[in-house]
mmCIF file of C-alpha atoms in Angstrom:
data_model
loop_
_atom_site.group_PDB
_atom_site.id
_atom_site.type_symbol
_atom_site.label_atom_id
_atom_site.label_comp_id
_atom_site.label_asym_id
_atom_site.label_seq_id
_atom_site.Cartn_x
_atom_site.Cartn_y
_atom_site.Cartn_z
ATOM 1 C CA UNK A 1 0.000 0.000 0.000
ATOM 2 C CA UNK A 2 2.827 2.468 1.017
ATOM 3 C CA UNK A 3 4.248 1.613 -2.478
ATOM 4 C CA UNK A 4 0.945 2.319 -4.449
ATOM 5 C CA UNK A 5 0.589 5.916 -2.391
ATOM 6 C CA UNK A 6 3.839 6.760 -2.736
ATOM 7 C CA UNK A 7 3.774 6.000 -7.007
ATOM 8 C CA UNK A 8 0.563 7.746 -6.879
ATOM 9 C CA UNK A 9 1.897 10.947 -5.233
ATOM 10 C CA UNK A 10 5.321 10.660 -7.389
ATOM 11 C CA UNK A 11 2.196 10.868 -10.595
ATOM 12 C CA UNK A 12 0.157 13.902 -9.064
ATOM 13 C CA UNK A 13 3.441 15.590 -8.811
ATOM 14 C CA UNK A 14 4.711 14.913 -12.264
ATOM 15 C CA UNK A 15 2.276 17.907 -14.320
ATOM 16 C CA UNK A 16 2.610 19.344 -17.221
ATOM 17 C CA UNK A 17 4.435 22.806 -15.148
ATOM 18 C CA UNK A 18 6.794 20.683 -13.408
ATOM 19 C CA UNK A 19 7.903 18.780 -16.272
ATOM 20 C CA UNK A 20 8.439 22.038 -18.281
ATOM 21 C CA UNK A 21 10.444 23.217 -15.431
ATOM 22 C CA UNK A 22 12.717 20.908 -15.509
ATOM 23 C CA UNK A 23 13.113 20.870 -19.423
ATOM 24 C CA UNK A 24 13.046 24.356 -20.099
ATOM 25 C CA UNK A 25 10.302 24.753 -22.168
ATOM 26 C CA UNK A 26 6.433 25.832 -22.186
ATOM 27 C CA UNK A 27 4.121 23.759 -20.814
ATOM 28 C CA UNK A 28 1.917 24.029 -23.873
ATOM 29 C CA UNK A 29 4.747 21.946 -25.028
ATOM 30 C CA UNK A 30 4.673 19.560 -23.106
ATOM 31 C CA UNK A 31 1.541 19.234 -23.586
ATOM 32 C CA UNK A 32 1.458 18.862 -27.313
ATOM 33 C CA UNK A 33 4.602 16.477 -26.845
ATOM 34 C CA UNK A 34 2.571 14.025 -24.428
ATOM 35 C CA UNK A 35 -0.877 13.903 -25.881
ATOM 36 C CA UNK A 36 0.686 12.325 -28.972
ATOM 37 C CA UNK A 37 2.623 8.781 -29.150
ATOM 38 C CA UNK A 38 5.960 8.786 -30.119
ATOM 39 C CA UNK A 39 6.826 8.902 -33.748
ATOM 40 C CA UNK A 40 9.133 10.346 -36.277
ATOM 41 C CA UNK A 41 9.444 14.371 -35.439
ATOM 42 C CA UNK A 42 11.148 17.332 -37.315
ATOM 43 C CA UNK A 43 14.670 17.463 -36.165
ATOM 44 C CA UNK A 44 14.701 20.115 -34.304
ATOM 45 C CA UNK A 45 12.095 19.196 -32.405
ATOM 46 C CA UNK A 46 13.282 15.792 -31.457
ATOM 47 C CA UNK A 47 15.794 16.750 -29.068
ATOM 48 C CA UNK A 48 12.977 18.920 -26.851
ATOM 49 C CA UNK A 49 10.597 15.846 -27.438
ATOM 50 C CA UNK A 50 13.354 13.338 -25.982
ATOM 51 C CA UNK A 51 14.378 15.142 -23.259
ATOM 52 C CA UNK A 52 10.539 15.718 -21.619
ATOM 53 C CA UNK A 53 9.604 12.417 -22.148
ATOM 54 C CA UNK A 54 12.263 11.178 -20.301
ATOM 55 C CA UNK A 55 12.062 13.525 -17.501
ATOM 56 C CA UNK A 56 8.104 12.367 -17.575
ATOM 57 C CA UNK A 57 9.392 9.072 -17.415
ATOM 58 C CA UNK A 58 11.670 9.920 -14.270
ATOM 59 C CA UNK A 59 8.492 11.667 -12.392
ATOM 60 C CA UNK A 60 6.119 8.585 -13.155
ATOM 61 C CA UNK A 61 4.123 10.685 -15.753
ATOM 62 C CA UNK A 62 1.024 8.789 -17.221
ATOM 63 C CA UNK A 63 -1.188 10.676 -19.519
ATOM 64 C CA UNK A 64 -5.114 10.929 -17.932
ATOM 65 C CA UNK A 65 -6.351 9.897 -21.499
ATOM 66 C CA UNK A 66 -10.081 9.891 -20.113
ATOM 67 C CA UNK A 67 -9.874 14.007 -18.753
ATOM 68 C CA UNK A 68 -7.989 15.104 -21.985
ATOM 69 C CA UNK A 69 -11.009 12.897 -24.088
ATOM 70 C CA UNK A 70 -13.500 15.085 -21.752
ATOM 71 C CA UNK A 71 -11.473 18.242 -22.125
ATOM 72 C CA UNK A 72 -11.734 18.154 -26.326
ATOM 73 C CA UNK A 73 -14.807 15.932 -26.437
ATOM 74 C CA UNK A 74 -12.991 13.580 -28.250
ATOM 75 C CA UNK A 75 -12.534 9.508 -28.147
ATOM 76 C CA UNK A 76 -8.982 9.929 -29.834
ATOM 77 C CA UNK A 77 -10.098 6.673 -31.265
ATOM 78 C CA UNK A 78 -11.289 6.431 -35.393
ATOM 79 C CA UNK A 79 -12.923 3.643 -36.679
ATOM 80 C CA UNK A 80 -11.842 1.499 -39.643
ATOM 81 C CA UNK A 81 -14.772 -0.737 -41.794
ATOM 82 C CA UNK A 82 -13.688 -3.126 -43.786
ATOM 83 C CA UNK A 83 -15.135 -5.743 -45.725
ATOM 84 C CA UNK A 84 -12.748 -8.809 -44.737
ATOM 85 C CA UNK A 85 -9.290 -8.969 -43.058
ATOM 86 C CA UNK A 86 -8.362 -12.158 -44.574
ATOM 87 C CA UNK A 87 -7.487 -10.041 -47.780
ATOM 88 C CA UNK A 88 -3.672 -9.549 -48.186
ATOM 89 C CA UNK A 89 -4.660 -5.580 -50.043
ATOM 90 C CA UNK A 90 -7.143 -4.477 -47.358
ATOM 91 C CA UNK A 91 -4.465 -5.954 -44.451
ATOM 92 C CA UNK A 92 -1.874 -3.972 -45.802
ATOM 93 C CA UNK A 93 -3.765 -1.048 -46.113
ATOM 94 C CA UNK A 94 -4.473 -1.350 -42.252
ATOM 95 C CA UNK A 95 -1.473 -1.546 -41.213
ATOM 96 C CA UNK A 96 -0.886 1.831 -42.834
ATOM 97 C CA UNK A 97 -4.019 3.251 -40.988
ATOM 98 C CA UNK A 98 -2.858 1.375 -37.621
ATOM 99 C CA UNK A 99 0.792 2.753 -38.269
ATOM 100 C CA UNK A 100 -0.285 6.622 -39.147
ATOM 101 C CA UNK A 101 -3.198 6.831 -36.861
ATOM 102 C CA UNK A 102 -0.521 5.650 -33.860
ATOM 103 C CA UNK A 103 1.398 8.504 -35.004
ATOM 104 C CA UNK A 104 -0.915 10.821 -34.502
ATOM 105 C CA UNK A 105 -2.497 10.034 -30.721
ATOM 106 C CA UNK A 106 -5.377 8.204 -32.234
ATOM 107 C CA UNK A 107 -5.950 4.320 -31.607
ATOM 108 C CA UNK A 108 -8.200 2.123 -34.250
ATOM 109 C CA UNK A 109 -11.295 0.038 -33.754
ATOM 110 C CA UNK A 110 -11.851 -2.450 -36.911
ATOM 111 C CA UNK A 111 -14.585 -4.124 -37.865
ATOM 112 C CA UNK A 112 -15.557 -6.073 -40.859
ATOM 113 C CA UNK A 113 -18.629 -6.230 -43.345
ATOM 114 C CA UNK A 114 -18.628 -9.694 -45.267
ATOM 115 C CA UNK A 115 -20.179 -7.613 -47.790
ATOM 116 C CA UNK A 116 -23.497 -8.041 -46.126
ATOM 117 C CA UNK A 117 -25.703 -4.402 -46.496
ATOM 118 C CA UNK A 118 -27.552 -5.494 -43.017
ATOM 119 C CA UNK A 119 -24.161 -6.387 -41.181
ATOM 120 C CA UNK A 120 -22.663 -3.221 -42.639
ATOM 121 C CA UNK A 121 -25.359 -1.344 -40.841
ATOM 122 C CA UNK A 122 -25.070 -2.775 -37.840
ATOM 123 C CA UNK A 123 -21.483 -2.264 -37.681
ATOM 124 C CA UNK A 124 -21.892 1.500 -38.870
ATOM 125 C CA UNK A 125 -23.993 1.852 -36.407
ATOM 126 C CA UNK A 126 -21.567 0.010 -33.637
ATOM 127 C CA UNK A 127 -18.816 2.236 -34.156
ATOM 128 C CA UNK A 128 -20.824 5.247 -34.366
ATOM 129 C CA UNK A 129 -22.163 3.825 -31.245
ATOM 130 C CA UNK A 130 -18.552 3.865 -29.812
ATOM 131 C CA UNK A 131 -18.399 7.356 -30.151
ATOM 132 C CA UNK A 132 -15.106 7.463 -32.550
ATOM 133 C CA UNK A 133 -13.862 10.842 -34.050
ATOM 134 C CA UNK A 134 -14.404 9.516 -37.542
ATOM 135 C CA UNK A 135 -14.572 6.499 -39.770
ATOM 136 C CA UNK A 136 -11.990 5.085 -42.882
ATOM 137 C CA UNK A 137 -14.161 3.021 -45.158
ATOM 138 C CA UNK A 138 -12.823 0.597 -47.165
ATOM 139 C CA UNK A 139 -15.511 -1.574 -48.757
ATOM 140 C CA UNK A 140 -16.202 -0.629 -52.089
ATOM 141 C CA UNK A 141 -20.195 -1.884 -51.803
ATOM 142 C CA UNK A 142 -21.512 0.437 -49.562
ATOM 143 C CA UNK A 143 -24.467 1.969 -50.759
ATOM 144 C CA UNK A 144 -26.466 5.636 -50.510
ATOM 145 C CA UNK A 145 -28.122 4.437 -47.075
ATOM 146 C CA UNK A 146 -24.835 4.534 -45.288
ATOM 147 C CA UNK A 147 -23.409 7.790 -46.945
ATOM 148 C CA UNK A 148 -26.340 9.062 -45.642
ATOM 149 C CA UNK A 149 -26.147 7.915 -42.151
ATOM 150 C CA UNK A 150 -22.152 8.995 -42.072
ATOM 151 C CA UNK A 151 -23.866 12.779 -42.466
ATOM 152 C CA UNK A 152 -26.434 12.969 -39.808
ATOM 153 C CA UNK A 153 -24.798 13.558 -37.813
ATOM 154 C CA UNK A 154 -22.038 14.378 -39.973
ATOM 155 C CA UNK A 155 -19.287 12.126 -39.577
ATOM 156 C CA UNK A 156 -15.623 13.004 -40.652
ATOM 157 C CA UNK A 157 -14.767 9.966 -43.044
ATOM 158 C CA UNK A 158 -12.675 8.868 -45.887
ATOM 159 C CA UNK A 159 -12.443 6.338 -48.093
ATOM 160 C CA UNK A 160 -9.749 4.241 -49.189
ATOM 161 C CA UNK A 161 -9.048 2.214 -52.294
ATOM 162 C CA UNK A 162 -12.773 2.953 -53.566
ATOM 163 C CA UNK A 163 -14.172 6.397 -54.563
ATOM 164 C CA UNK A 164 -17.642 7.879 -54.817
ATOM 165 C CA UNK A 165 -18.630 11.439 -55.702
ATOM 166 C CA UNK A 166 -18.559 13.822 -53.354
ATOM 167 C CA UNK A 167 -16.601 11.964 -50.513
ATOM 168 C CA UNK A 168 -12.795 12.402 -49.457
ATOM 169 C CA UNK A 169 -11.214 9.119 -50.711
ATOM 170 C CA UNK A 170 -7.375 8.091 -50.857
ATOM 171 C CA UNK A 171 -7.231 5.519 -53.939
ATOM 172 C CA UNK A 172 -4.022 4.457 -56.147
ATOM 173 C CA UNK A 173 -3.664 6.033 -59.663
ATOM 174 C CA UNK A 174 -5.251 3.174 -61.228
ATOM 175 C CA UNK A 175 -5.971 4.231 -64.777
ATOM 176 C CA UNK A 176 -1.960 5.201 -64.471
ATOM 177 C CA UNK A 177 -1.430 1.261 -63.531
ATOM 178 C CA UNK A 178 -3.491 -0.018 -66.066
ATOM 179 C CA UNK A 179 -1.627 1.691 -68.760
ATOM 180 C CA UNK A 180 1.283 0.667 -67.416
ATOM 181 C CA UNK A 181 0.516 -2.635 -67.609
ATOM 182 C CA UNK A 182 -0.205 -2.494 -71.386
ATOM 183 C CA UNK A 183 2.890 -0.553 -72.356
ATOM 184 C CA UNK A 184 4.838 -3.561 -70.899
ATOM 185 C CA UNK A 185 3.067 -6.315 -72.899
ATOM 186 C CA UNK A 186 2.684 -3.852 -76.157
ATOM 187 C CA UNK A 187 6.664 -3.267 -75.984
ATOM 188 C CA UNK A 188 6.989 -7.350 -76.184
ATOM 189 C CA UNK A 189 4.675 -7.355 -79.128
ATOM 190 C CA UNK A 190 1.622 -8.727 -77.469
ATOM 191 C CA UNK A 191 -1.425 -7.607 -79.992
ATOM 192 C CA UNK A 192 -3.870 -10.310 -78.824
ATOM 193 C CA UNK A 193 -4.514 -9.871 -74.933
ATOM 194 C CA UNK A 194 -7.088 -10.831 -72.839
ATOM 195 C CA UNK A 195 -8.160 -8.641 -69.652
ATOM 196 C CA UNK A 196 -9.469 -10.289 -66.320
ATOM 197 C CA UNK A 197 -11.428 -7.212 -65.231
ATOM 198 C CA UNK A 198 -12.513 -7.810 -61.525
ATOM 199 C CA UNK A 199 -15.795 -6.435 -60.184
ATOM 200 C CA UNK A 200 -17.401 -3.602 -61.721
ATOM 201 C CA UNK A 201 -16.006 -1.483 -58.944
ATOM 202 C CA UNK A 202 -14.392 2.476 -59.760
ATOM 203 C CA UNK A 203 -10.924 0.428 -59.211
ATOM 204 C CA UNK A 204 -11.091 -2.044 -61.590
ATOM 205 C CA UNK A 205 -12.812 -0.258 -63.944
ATOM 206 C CA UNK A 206 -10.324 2.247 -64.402
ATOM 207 C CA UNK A 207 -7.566 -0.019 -64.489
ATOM 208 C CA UNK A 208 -9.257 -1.693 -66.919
ATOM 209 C CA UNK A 209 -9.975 1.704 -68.884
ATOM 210 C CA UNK A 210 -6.276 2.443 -68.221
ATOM 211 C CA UNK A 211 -5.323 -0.984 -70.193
ATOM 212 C CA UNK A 212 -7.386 -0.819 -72.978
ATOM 213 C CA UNK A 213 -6.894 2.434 -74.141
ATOM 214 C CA UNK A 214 -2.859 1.904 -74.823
ATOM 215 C CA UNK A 215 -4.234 -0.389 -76.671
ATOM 216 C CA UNK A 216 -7.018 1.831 -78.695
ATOM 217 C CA UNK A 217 -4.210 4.386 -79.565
ATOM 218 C CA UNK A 218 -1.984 1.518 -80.768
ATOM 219 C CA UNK A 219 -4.449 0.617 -83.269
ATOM 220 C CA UNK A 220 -5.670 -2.612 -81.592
ATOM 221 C CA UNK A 221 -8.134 -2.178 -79.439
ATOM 222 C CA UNK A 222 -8.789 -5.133 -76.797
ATOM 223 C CA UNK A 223 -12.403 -6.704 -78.110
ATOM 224 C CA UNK A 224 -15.237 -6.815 -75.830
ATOM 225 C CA UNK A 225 -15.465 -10.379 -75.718
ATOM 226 C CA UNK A 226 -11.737 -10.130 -74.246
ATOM 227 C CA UNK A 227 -12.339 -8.185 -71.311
ATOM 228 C CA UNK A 228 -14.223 -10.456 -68.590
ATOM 229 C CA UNK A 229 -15.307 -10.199 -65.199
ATOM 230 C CA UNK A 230 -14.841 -11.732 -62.535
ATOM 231 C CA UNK A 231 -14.224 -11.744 -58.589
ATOM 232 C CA UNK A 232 -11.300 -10.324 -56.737
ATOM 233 C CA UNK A 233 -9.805 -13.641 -56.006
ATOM 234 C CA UNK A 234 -8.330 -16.796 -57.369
ATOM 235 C CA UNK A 235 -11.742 -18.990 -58.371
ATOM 236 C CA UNK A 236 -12.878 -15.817 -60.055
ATOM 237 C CA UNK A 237 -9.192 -15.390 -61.863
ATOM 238 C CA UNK A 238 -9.243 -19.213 -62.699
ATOM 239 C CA UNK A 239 -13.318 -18.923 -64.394
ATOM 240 C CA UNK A 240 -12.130 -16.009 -66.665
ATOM 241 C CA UNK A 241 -8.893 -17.439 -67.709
ATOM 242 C CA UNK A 242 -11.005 -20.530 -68.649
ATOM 243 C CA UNK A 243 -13.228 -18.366 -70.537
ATOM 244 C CA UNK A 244 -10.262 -16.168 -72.156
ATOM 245 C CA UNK A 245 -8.117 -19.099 -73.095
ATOM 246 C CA UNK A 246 -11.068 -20.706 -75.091
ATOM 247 C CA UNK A 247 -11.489 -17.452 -77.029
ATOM 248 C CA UNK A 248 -10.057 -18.031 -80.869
ATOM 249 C CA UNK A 249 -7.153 -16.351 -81.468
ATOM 250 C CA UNK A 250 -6.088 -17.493 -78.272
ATOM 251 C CA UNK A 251 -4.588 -14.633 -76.284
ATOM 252 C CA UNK A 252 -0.840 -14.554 -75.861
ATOM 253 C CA UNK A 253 -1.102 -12.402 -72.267
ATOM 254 C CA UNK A 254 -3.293 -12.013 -69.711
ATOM 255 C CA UNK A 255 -3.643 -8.683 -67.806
ATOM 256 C CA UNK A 256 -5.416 -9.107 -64.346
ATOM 257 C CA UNK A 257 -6.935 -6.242 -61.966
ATOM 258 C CA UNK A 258 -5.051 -8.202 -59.041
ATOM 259 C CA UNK A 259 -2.972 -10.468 -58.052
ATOM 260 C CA UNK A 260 -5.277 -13.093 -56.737
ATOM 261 C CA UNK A 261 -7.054 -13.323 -59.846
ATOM 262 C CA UNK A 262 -3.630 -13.717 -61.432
ATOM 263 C CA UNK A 263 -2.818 -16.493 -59.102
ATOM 264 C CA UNK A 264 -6.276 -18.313 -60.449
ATOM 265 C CA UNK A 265 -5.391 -17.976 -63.992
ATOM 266 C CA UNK A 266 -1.711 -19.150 -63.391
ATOM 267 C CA UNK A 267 -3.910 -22.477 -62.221
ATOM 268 C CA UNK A 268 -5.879 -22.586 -65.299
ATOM 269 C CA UNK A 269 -2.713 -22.308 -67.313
ATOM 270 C CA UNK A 270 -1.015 -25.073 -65.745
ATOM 271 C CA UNK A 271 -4.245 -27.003 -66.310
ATOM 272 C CA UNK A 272 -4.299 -26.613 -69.883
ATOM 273 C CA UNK A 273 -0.263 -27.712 -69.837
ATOM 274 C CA UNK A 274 0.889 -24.446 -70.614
ATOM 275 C CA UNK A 275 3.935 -22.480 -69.088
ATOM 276 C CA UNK A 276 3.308 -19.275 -67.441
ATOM 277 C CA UNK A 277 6.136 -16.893 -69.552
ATOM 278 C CA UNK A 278 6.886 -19.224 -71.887
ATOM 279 C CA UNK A 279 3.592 -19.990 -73.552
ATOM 280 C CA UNK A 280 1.604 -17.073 -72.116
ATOM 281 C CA UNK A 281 2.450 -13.662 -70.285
ATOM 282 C CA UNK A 282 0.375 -12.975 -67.559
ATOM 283 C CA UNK A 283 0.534 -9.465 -65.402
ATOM 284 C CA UNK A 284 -1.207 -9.031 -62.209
ATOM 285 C CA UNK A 285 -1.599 -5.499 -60.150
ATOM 286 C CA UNK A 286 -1.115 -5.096 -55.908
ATOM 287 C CA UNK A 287 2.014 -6.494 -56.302
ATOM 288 C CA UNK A 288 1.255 -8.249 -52.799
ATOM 289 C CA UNK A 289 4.404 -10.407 -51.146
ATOM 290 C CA UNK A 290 3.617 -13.719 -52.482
ATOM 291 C CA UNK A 291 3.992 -12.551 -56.390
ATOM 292 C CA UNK A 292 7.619 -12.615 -56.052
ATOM 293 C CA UNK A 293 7.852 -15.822 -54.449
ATOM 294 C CA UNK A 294 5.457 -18.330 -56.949
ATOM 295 C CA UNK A 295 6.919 -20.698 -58.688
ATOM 296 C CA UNK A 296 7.013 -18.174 -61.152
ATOM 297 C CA UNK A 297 7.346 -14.986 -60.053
ATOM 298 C CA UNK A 298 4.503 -12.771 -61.053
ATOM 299 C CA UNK A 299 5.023 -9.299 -63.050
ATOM 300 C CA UNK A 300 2.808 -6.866 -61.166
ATOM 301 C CA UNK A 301 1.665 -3.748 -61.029
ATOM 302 C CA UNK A 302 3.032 -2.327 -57.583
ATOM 303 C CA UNK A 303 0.480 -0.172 -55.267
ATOM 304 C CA UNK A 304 1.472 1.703 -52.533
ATOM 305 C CA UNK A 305 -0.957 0.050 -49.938
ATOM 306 C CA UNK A 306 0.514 0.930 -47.136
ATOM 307 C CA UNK A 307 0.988 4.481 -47.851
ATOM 308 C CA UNK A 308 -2.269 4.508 -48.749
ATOM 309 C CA UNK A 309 -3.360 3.195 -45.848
ATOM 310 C CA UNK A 310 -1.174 5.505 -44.071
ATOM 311 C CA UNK A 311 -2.501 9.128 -46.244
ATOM 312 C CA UNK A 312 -6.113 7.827 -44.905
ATOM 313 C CA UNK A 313 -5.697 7.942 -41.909
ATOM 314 C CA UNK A 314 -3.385 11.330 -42.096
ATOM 315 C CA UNK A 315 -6.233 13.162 -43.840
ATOM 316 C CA UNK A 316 -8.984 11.910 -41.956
ATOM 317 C CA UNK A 317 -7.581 13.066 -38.903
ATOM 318 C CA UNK A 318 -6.992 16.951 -40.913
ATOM 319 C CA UNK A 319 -10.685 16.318 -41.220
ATOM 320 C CA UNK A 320 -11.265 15.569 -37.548
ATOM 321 C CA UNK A 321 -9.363 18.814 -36.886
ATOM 322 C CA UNK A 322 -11.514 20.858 -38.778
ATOM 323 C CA UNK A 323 -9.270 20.954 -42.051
ATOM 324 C CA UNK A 324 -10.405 21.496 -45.708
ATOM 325 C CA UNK A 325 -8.962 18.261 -46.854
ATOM 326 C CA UNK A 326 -9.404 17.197 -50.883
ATOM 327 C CA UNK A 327 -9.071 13.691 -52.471
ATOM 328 C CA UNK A 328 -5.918 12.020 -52.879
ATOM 329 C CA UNK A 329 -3.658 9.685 -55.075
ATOM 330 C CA UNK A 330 -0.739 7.286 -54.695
ATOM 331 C CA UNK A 331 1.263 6.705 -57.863
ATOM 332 C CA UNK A 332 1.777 2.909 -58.940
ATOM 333 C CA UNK A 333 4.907 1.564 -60.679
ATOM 334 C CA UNK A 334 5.152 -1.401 -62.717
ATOM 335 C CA UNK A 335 7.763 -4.450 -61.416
ATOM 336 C CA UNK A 336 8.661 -6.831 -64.037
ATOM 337 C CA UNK A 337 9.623 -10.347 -63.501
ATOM 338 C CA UNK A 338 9.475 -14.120 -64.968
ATOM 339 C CA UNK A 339 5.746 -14.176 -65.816
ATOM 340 C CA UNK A 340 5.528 -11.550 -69.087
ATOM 341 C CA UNK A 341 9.611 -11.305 -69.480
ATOM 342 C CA UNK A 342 10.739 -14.391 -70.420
ATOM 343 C CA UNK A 343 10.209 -13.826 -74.547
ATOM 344 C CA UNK A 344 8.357 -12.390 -77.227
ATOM 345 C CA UNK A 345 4.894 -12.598 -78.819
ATOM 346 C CA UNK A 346 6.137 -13.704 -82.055
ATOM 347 C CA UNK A 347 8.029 -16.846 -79.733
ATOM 348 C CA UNK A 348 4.654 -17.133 -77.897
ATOM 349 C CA UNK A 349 2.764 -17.358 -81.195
ATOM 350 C CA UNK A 350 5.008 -20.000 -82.495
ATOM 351 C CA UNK A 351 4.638 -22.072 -79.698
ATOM 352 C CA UNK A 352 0.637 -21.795 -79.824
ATOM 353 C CA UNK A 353 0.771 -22.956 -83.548
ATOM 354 C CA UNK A 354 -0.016 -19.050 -84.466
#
């Protein structure tokens, strides 16, 4: 007991004044410096920032995060919806919020849709529940029912990797991707391609838009019938490669909106005894972890996921703050390796009997 009293007095003594005695500074800075986590700081501010957390550290200082939450009327606490977790994109996008929102004093709640409209509402309605500063949205179905209820009462928000008019979103420069993509496989000499488009989402769309119009101003423009769509993961990669690779002329590259569609059609290939690189190209886009490291390693199209993650939660925190904050992009760039770089068109032609 005489140990508890005597840490709790060795706390009440440790304020804000005292510690910016002994450090020299304002205690408006030490404020600022102890309402926050640490994190990377300007350099000259990291010296002041070192020195009064230790001497907080010395006095026993804990933060009262429940007085400074009734002081601003704040939670310090943003929520983060989600349609699954078990997706390697949306994970890494998380980890961005997680990381940046750290940063900044704020800690996360996530929660998770299944793509369900009546679960989505219920979880909308949890977190709003939970009182949380604001909300990062990342499943691309939501409809006009919830971007009503995020504004009454209006709820900072932004969404990430999705758009829709009129809302703050952070999203890669996927029309930039797309084209990207068919540069690569027009520069090999692949005029016969075959696009595995994904959802009819904003996202794939535009990379899909991206793709095919390379292809329109290089005088040959992808045919409908080319471009099919499918799900955002392997068994919808490995039905639209079936579909593509029974198309006559048979493509000699595959483009797909991500890479676990591009791991299904890498299946579908080795089904039909062909060699992914050798017989036909294949590019996917996320460039997630694993593309480097199948058995052959995947050209992709590399987003930025975590510093998209990470520029959500930085701008919907500007928001929380009362900021004017506008829509943002991350730039892609293309990584190149065994699955579209092995040879030519003309070699994959030759081996296809074309």
């Amino acid at each position: 007991m005489a140990d508890e009293d005597a840490a709790r007095s060795a706390q009440e003594r440790a304020t804000h004044k005292l510690i910016a005695e002994r450090a020299g500074v304002h205690p408006s800075t030490v404020s600022r410096i102890l309402r926050r986590p640490p994190g990377p700081r300007r350099a000259d501010f990291a010296a002041t920032e070192l020195k009064v957390r230790e001497i907080a550290e010395e006095l026993g200082y804990r933060p009262d995060l429940t007085a400074a939450s009734l002081r601003t009327r704040r939670s310090f606490v943003v929520g983060v919806l989600l349609p699954q977790l078990h997706d390697v994109v949306l994970a890494t996008i998380l980890s961005g919020i997680d990381t940046a929102a750290f940063r900044l004093g704020y800690q996360t709640i996530v929660t998770t849709t299944s793509g369900d409209s009546e679960r989505r509402r219920q979880r909308l309605e949890m977190l709003l529940s939970r009182r949380v500063d604001g909300l990062i949205i990342g499943d691309a179905t939501l409809d006009e029912d919830i971007y009503t209820a995020l504004r009454r009462p209006r709820t900072p928000h932004v969404l990430v990797n999705h758009r829709a008019r009129g809302h703050v979103a952070v999203t890669g420069d996927d029309q930039l991707g797309g084209r990207l993509a068919a540069e690569h496989l027009l520069d090999a000499g692949h005029r016969t391609v075959g696009v595995i488009a994904g959802p009819r989402y904003p996202t794939a769309l535009d990379r899909v838009r991206g793709f095919t119009q390379v292809y329109d101003r290089a005088g040959c423009p992808v045919p409908d019938g080319y471009v099919v769509h499918s799900e955002f993961d392997p068994e919808g990669g490995r039905r639209a490669a079936r579909e593509l690779l029974g198309l006559s002329p048979r493509p000699t590259a595959l483009f797909a909106v991500n890479d676990s569609a591009a791991i299904g059609a890498m299946g579908v290939l080795r089904d039909e005894g062909l060699q992914v690189g050798r017989d036909v190209a294949l590019v996917g886009y996320n460039d997630i972890a694993m593309a480097r490291d199948l058995p052959v390693p995947l050209t992709s199209v590399h987003a930025p996921l975590v510093e998209m993650g990470e520029q959500a939660a930085t701008l919907l925190i500007d928001l929380i703050d009362g900021k004017d904050r506008k829509s943002a992009k991350v730039t892609p760039h293309l990584v190149v390796r065994e699955s579209s770089a092995a040879v030519s068109a003309a070699q994959f032609s030759s081996r296809l009997g074309g």
